[in-house]
Tab-separated table of C-alpha atoms and ligand atoms in Angstrom:
chain	number	residue	atom	x	y	z
A	320	MET	CA	0.211	0.001	-0.175
A	321	GLU	CA	1.824	3.179	-0.824
A	322	VAL	CA	1.895	5.971	1.499
A	323	SER	CA	0.101	8.957	0.745
A	324	GLY	CA	-1.923	11.645	1.616
A	325	LYS	CA	-5.162	10.598	3.037
A	326	THR	CA	-2.618	6.906	4.794
A	327	LYS	CA	-3.431	7.498	9.297
A	328	VAL	CA	-1.006	6.728	10.930
A	329	PHE	CA	-0.900	5.198	14.387
A	330	CYS	CA	2.288	5.152	16.391
A	331	VAL	CA	3.632	3.428	20.155
A	332	ILE	CA	6.075	6.345	22.811
A	333	GLY	CA	8.568	4.344	24.382
A	334	ASN	CA	11.592	4.894	25.384
A	335	PRO	CA	13.735	2.763	24.609
A	336	ILE	CA	12.069	1.622	22.207
A	337	GLU	CA	14.301	0.877	18.702
A	338	HIS	CA	13.668	-2.451	19.950
A	339	SER	CA	9.599	-2.763	20.103
A	340	LEU	CA	7.989	-5.666	18.495
A	341	SER	CA	4.338	-3.531	17.936
A	342	PRO	CA	5.420	-1.798	14.364
A	343	ILE	CA	6.149	-5.849	13.010
A	344	MET	CA	2.872	-7.020	14.262
A	345	HIS	CA	0.401	-3.875	13.452
A	346	ASN	CA	2.477	-2.784	10.046
A	347	ALA	CA	1.562	-7.008	8.968
A	348	ALA	CA	-2.533	-6.455	10.641
A	349	PHE	CA	-2.373	-3.636	7.700
A	350	ARG	CA	-0.580	-4.938	4.940
A	351	HIS	CA	-2.512	-8.466	5.531
A	352	LEU	CA	-6.559	-6.363	5.228
A	353	ASN	CA	-4.978	-3.141	3.041
A	354	ILE	CA	-5.902	-1.318	5.103
A	355	ASP	CA	-4.053	2.431	4.275
A	356	ALA	CA	-2.283	3.169	7.669
A	357	VAL	CA	1.567	3.158	9.076
A	358	TYR	CA	2.434	2.284	12.751
A	359	VAL	CA	5.917	3.971	13.488
A	360	ALA	CA	7.316	3.337	16.703
A	361	PHE	CA	8.689	7.106	18.648
A	362	LYS	CA	11.498	7.515	20.958
A	363	VAL	CA	9.928	10.131	23.838
A	364	GLU	CA	11.934	10.750	26.762
A	365	GLU	CA	9.760	11.615	30.383
A	366	GLU	CA	9.624	15.259	30.083
A	367	ALA	CA	8.967	15.112	26.620
A	368	LEU	CA	5.146	13.253	27.150
A	369	GLU	CA	2.568	16.288	27.357
A	370	ASP	CA	4.170	17.192	24.185
A	371	ALA	CA	3.879	14.543	22.624
A	372	VAL	CA	-0.122	13.925	23.748
A	373	ARG	CA	-0.627	17.317	22.247
A	374	GLY	CA	1.077	15.855	19.542
A	375	MET	CA	-0.892	13.201	18.747
A	376	ARG	CA	-4.156	15.839	19.304
A	377	SER	CA	-2.599	18.258	16.419
A	378	LEU	CA	-1.498	15.895	13.910
A	379	GLY	CA	-4.452	13.289	13.865
A	380	ILE	CA	-2.949	10.222	14.947
A	381	CYS	CA	-5.560	7.276	15.812
A	382	GLY	CA	-4.472	5.046	17.814
A	383	MET	CA	-1.474	4.919	20.090
A	384	ASN	CA	0.739	2.666	22.298
A	385	VAL	CA	1.650	3.475	25.521
A	386	THR	CA	4.791	1.999	26.895
A	387	MET	CA	7.424	2.407	29.345
A	388	PRO	CA	7.452	4.538	31.109
A	389	HIS	CA	4.472	6.577	29.806
A	390	LYS	CA	2.104	4.160	30.741
A	391	THR	CA	0.937	5.106	35.020
A	392	ALA	CA	1.583	9.471	33.857
A	393	ILE	CA	0.099	9.376	30.554
A	394	VAL	CA	-3.632	8.837	32.165
A	395	LYS	CA	-3.334	12.415	33.251
A	396	TYR	CA	-2.987	13.810	29.641
A	397	LEU	CA	-6.786	12.247	28.880
A	398	ASP	CA	-10.012	12.607	28.696
A	399	GLU	CA	-11.037	9.511	28.809
A	400	THR	CA	-9.852	6.027	30.720
A	401	ASP	CA	-11.607	3.409	30.578
A	402	PRO	CA	-11.689	1.252	33.805
A	403	ALA	CA	-9.705	-1.485	33.307
A	404	ALA	CA	-6.471	1.409	33.138
A	405	LYS	CA	-8.246	3.079	35.506
A	406	LEU	CA	-8.696	0.405	38.708
A	407	VAL	CA	-4.688	-1.245	36.966
A	408	GLY	CA	-3.281	2.477	37.279
A	409	ALA	CA	-1.494	2.437	33.577
A	410	VAL	CA	-2.642	2.916	30.048
A	411	ASN	CA	-1.085	1.249	26.744
A	412	THR	CA	-3.965	2.324	24.037
A	413	VAL	CA	-5.090	5.172	23.117
A	414	LEU	CA	-8.005	5.713	21.321
A	415	ASN	CA	-7.986	9.290	19.572
A	416	ALA	CA	-11.773	9.313	19.544
A	417	ASN	CA	-12.354	12.555	17.247
A	418	GLY	CA	-10.224	14.937	19.038
A	419	LYS	CA	-10.946	12.658	22.362
A	420	LEU	CA	-8.303	10.751	23.090
A	421	VAL	CA	-9.621	7.455	25.720
A	422	GLY	CA	-7.142	5.647	27.438
A	423	PHE	CA	-7.120	1.429	27.841
A	424	ASN	CA	-4.775	-2.071	28.942
A	425	THR	CA	-5.519	-4.423	26.172
A	426	ASP	CA	-3.160	-6.834	28.393
A	427	GLY	CA	-5.960	-7.857	30.491
A	428	VAL	CA	-7.851	-8.808	27.888
A	429	GLY	CA	-4.931	-9.661	26.374
A	430	ALA	CA	-3.851	-12.752	28.575
A	431	LEU	CA	-7.188	-13.471	28.871
A	432	ARG	CA	-7.520	-14.463	25.404
A	433	ALA	CA	-4.361	-16.038	25.154
A	434	LEU	CA	-5.673	-18.380	27.243
A	435	GLU	CA	-9.307	-18.563	25.905
A	436	GLU	CA	-7.207	-19.863	22.186
A	437	ASN	CA	-5.480	-22.132	23.640
A	438	TYR	CA	-8.614	-23.409	24.559
A	439	VAL	CA	-8.135	-22.687	28.884
A	440	LYS	CA	-10.672	-21.712	30.456
A	441	PRO	CA	-11.081	-19.506	33.240
A	442	ARG	CA	-14.266	-20.126	34.724
A	443	ASP	CA	-13.945	-23.160	38.225
A	444	LYS	CA	-10.360	-22.173	38.375
A	445	LYS	CA	-7.913	-22.131	40.329
A	446	PHE	CA	-5.440	-19.957	39.273
A	447	LEU	CA	-1.312	-18.536	40.752
A	448	LEU	CA	-0.263	-15.660	39.034
A	449	LEU	CA	3.183	-14.158	40.008
A	450	GLY	CA	3.826	-10.356	40.115
A	451	ALA	CA	1.071	-7.342	40.521
A	452	GLY	CA	3.355	-4.725	38.542
A	453	GLY	CA	1.662	-3.520	35.416
A	454	ALA	CA	0.979	-6.773	33.657
A	455	GLY	CA	0.075	-8.369	36.763
A	456	ARG	CA	-2.167	-5.659	37.961
A	457	ALA	CA	-4.499	-6.164	33.792
A	458	ILE	CA	-3.956	-10.039	34.235
A	459	ALA	CA	-5.369	-10.207	37.649
A	460	PHE	CA	-8.099	-7.372	36.716
A	461	GLN	CA	-9.803	-9.758	34.538
A	462	LEU	CA	-8.723	-12.833	36.120
A	463	ALA	CA	-10.863	-11.908	39.612
A	464	GLN	CA	-14.707	-11.508	36.761
A	465	GLU	CA	-13.628	-14.709	35.700
A	466	ALA	CA	-11.665	-17.585	37.642
A	467	ASP	CA	-12.506	-19.755	40.483
A	468	GLU	CA	-9.779	-18.494	43.182
A	469	LEU	CA	-6.716	-15.452	42.433
A	470	VAL	CA	-3.800	-16.551	43.447
A	471	ILE	CA	-1.237	-13.225	43.460
A	472	LEU	CA	2.221	-13.394	44.656
A	473	ASN	CA	4.394	-10.966	44.081
A	474	ARG	CA	8.061	-9.954	46.339
A	475	ASP	CA	6.638	-7.027	47.833
A	476	ALA	CA	3.794	-8.036	49.309
A	477	ASP	CA	2.565	-4.629	49.655
A	478	LYS	CA	1.599	-5.144	45.991
A	479	ALA	CA	0.303	-7.769	46.337
A	480	ARG	CA	-1.665	-7.710	49.016
A	481	VAL	CA	-3.475	-3.838	48.441
A	482	LEU	CA	-3.947	-5.935	44.558
A	483	ALA	CA	-6.326	-8.425	46.211
A	484	ASP	CA	-8.407	-6.788	48.572
A	485	ALA	CA	-9.126	-3.760	45.807
A	486	LEU	CA	-10.032	-7.036	43.946
A	487	ARG	CA	-11.648	-8.509	46.859
A	488	LYS	CA	-14.281	-5.122	47.204
A	489	ARG	CA	-15.138	-5.474	43.689
A	490	PHE	CA	-15.396	-8.628	42.012
A	491	ASN	CA	-16.355	-10.378	44.937
A	492	LYS	CA	-13.926	-13.017	44.586
A	493	LYS	CA	-11.348	-15.592	46.073
A	494	VAL	CA	-7.898	-13.298	45.581
A	495	VAL	CA	-5.488	-13.487	47.920
A	496	GLY	CA	-2.525	-10.774	47.856
A	497	GLU	CA	1.711	-12.599	49.398
A	498	SER	CA	5.096	-12.288	49.213
A	499	LEU	CA	7.280	-14.613	46.941
A	500	LEU	CA	8.200	-16.664	49.713
A	501	HIS	CA	9.298	-20.218	48.136
A	502	ASN	CA	7.355	-21.788	51.141
A	503	VAL	CA	4.430	-20.121	49.536
A	504	LEU	CA	4.898	-20.101	46.658
A	505	LYS	CA	5.179	-24.256	47.717
A	506	ASN	CA	2.246	-24.355	49.581
A	507	TRP	CA	-0.820	-22.609	46.647
A	508	ILE	CA	1.159	-24.134	43.731
A	509	LYS	CA	-0.574	-27.501	45.257
A	510	ASP	CA	-4.104	-26.562	44.337
A	511	ALA	CA	-3.274	-24.206	40.877
A	512	ASP	CA	-4.397	-24.938	37.979
A	513	VAL	CA	-2.867	-22.133	36.536
A	514	LEU	CA	0.654	-20.447	36.692
A	515	ILE	CA	1.341	-17.250	35.267
A	516	ASN	CA	4.535	-15.783	35.607
A	517	ALA	CA	4.057	-11.808	35.138
A	518	THR	CA	7.210	-10.395	36.334
A	519	SER	CA	10.380	-10.196	34.118
A	520	VAL	CA	12.107	-12.624	35.327
A	521	GLY	CA	13.619	-15.846	33.073
A	522	MET	CA	13.884	-12.281	30.102
A	523	HIS	CA	17.501	-11.523	27.844
A	524	PRO	CA	18.910	-11.194	29.406
A	525	HIS	CA	18.814	-13.113	31.756
A	526	GLN	CA	17.408	-16.429	30.800
A	527	ASN	CA	18.976	-18.570	32.961
A	528	GLU	CA	16.166	-16.893	35.064
A	529	THR	CA	14.138	-19.065	36.854
A	530	LEU	CA	10.928	-18.327	39.961
A	531	VAL	CA	9.074	-22.025	40.557
A	532	GLU	CA	11.826	-24.721	41.354
A	533	LYS	CA	10.915	-27.406	38.473
A	534	SER	CA	9.657	-30.217	41.697
A	535	LEU	CA	6.881	-27.464	42.090
A	536	LEU	CA	5.354	-29.177	38.306
A	537	ARG	CA	2.841	-30.661	37.679
A	538	PRO	CA	1.603	-33.359	34.309
A	539	GLU	CA	-1.584	-31.114	34.739
A	540	LEU	CA	-0.685	-27.718	35.579
A	541	THR	CA	-0.895	-25.211	33.317
A	542	VAL	CA	1.639	-22.647	32.797
A	543	MET	CA	2.015	-19.134	31.033
A	544	ASP	CA	4.518	-17.308	30.587
A	545	ILE	CA	4.516	-13.194	29.976
A	546	VAL	CA	7.997	-12.974	29.049
A	547	TYR	CA	8.719	-13.578	25.098
A	548	ASP	CA	12.268	-13.505	24.143
A	549	PRO	CA	13.638	-15.570	24.373
A	550	ILE	CA	10.185	-17.039	23.503
A	551	GLU	CA	10.835	-20.683	25.527
A	552	THR	CA	11.654	-19.496	29.277
A	553	ARG	CA	13.538	-21.370	31.503
A	554	LEU	CA	9.892	-22.195	33.370
A	555	LEU	CA	8.424	-22.655	29.778
A	556	LYS	CA	10.283	-25.866	29.201
A	557	ASP	CA	10.733	-27.106	33.126
A	558	ALA	CA	6.897	-27.037	32.340
A	559	LYS	CA	7.087	-28.451	29.014
A	560	SER	CA	9.753	-31.443	30.859
A	561	VAL	CA	7.263	-32.659	33.312
A	562	GLY	CA	4.331	-32.676	30.745
A	563	ALA	CA	2.518	-29.883	31.712
A	564	LYS	CA	0.320	-27.465	29.068
A	565	VAL	CA	2.398	-24.392	28.158
A	566	ILE	CA	1.383	-20.917	26.462
A	567	TYR	CA	4.404	-18.786	25.132
A	568	GLY	CA	4.650	-14.855	25.555
A	569	THR	CA	4.142	-14.445	22.436
A	570	GLU	CA	0.696	-15.252	22.425
A	571	MET	CA	-0.204	-12.679	25.499
A	572	LEU	CA	1.488	-10.055	23.157
A	573	VAL	CA	0.110	-10.431	20.233
A	574	PHE	CA	-3.798	-10.547	21.432
A	575	GLN	CA	-3.356	-7.292	23.311
A	576	GLY	CA	-1.719	-6.133	19.959
A	577	ALA	CA	-5.182	-7.125	18.526
A	578	ALA	CA	-7.071	-6.078	21.384
A	579	SER	CA	-5.324	-2.019	19.953
A	580	PHE	CA	-6.297	-2.954	16.814
A	581	GLU	CA	-10.288	-3.322	17.572
A	582	ILE	CA	-10.101	-0.780	19.666
A	583	TRP	CA	-8.584	1.622	16.504
A	584	LEU	CA	-10.228	0.190	14.083
A	585	ASN	CA	-13.575	-2.201	15.147
A	586	ARG	CA	-13.262	-4.777	13.000
A	587	PRO	CA	-11.320	-8.769	14.155
A	588	ALA	CA	-7.429	-8.754	13.798
A	589	PRO	CA	-5.498	-11.251	11.916
A	590	VAL	CA	-3.769	-12.751	14.687
A	591	ASN	CA	-2.419	-15.825	12.718
A	592	ILE	CA	-0.709	-12.761	10.949
A	593	MET	CA	0.752	-11.239	13.151
A	594	ARG	CA	2.023	-13.722	15.618
A	595	LYS	CA	3.405	-15.330	11.929
A	596	ALA	CA	5.425	-11.596	11.939
A	597	ILE	CA	6.352	-11.170	15.947
A	598	VAL	CA	6.894	-15.290	16.177
A	599	GLU	CA	9.850	-14.369	13.580
A	600	ARG	CA	10.515	-10.702	13.962
A	601	LEU	CA	11.977	-12.864	17.931
A	602	GLN	CA	13.081	-16.192	15.706
A	603	ALA	CA	15.952	-13.736	13.900
A	604	ARG	CA	16.969	-12.215	16.914
A	605	GLY	CA	17.434	-15.477	18.815
A	606	LEU	CA	20.077	-16.228	16.661
A	607	SER	CA	21.449	-12.583	15.660
A	608	LEU	CA	23.756	-11.060	18.449
A	609	GLU	CA	22.735	-6.953	17.994
A	610	ARG	CA	19.511	-6.364	19.750
B	1117	ATR	P1	5.645	-4.580	34.024
B	1117	ATR	O1	4.691	-3.388	33.442
B	1117	ATR	O2	5.759	-5.430	32.648
B	1117	ATR	O3	4.289	-5.585	34.286
B	1117	ATR	P2	6.825	-3.795	36.235
B	1117	ATR	O4	5.194	-2.866	36.910
B	1117	ATR	O5	7.690	-2.845	36.522
B	1117	ATR	O6	6.463	-4.447	35.265
B	1117	ATR	O7	6.940	-5.233	37.397
B	1117	ATR	C1	7.453	-5.881	36.977
B	1117	ATR	C2	7.319	-6.683	38.009
B	1117	ATR	O8	8.587	-7.992	38.253
B	1117	ATR	C3	7.167	-6.219	39.755
B	1117	ATR	O9	5.646	-7.725	39.870
B	1117	ATR	C4	8.347	-6.515	40.495
B	1117	ATR	O10	8.186	-7.146	41.923
B	1117	ATR	P3	8.378	-5.607	42.760
B	1117	ATR	O11	7.110	-5.590	42.367
B	1117	ATR	O12	8.407	-6.756	44.033
B	1117	ATR	O13	9.221	-5.182	42.191
B	1117	ATR	C5	8.899	-8.343	39.501
B	1117	ATR	N1	9.491	-8.334	39.504
B	1117	ATR	C6	10.779	-8.026	39.053
B	1117	ATR	N2	12.304	-7.868	39.254
B	1117	ATR	C7	12.106	-9.224	39.893
B	1117	ATR	C8	12.883	-10.537	40.103
B	1117	ATR	N3	14.001	-10.412	39.975
B	1117	ATR	N4	11.949	-11.085	41.538
B	1117	ATR	C9	10.499	-11.533	42.079
B	1117	ATR	N5	9.870	-10.961	41.041
B	1117	ATR	C10	10.568	-9.585	40.530
């Protein structure tokens, strides 16, 4: 598709941003559907965030993804935020609705769809979620509505407790928040149906790290990791080797991107095309030394 005077512009802002996979994923989707749009990445320093949001308004940028370090700070510059983004306190998607900027958080729905598309139905299941950072909170918000039971463990235990209290009050479900200590993890993992790592542990260049020792994993457990670089983390390798079902971090990446796409364009995202584009890029990166 030729870029012309009518081409719509979408973007991601963050810092650093050069390695973002969002341009690859969304441009592949635009090309596949013959949509006259481009998706670009902008490096935005913290002190330039307000100007960047003003720029989105003045230039008529149709949609924006927001990543580190702006996910929380951007909220105050938007006209509205949806309930998930409000509770999570972080926005990863902005829609420009005829000049009104609306913030969303698609990490939670992305994780939920990653589970469902991989045949894991959250209803009647017990979830053990590691991490109460931005992504962890977004995932917890969705799971608290869908699952039978949710246990959130975080290194900083207070964050897990505060989050669990807020979700318990709001959704009237069993939600527990505790410290991510070995014995605590060992206790809760016994009864869990699904384990989700929503921390950054295991990410390149620390790909040998895991929060869960292999002896605690079992075949009946489903294990999902939000880390996607490397595609197969140490946690997922260990889970696979004991016969557990695994869901890769690329799934959450694809479905949170698909949810953004659907908010902006109001039509189904071509998830297989998006997945193929990012997996190919990650595999190429894995083979090259330069990242
Ligand atoms: P994101 O938006 O990707 O979730 P974040 O908000 O910085 O990023 O959250 C990172 C998560 O990884 C947090 O849950 C963090 O735990 P703390 O809240 O205690 O900092 C978790 N995390 C990072 N490194 C960790 C480590 N070495 N061990 C355990 N948890 C870790």
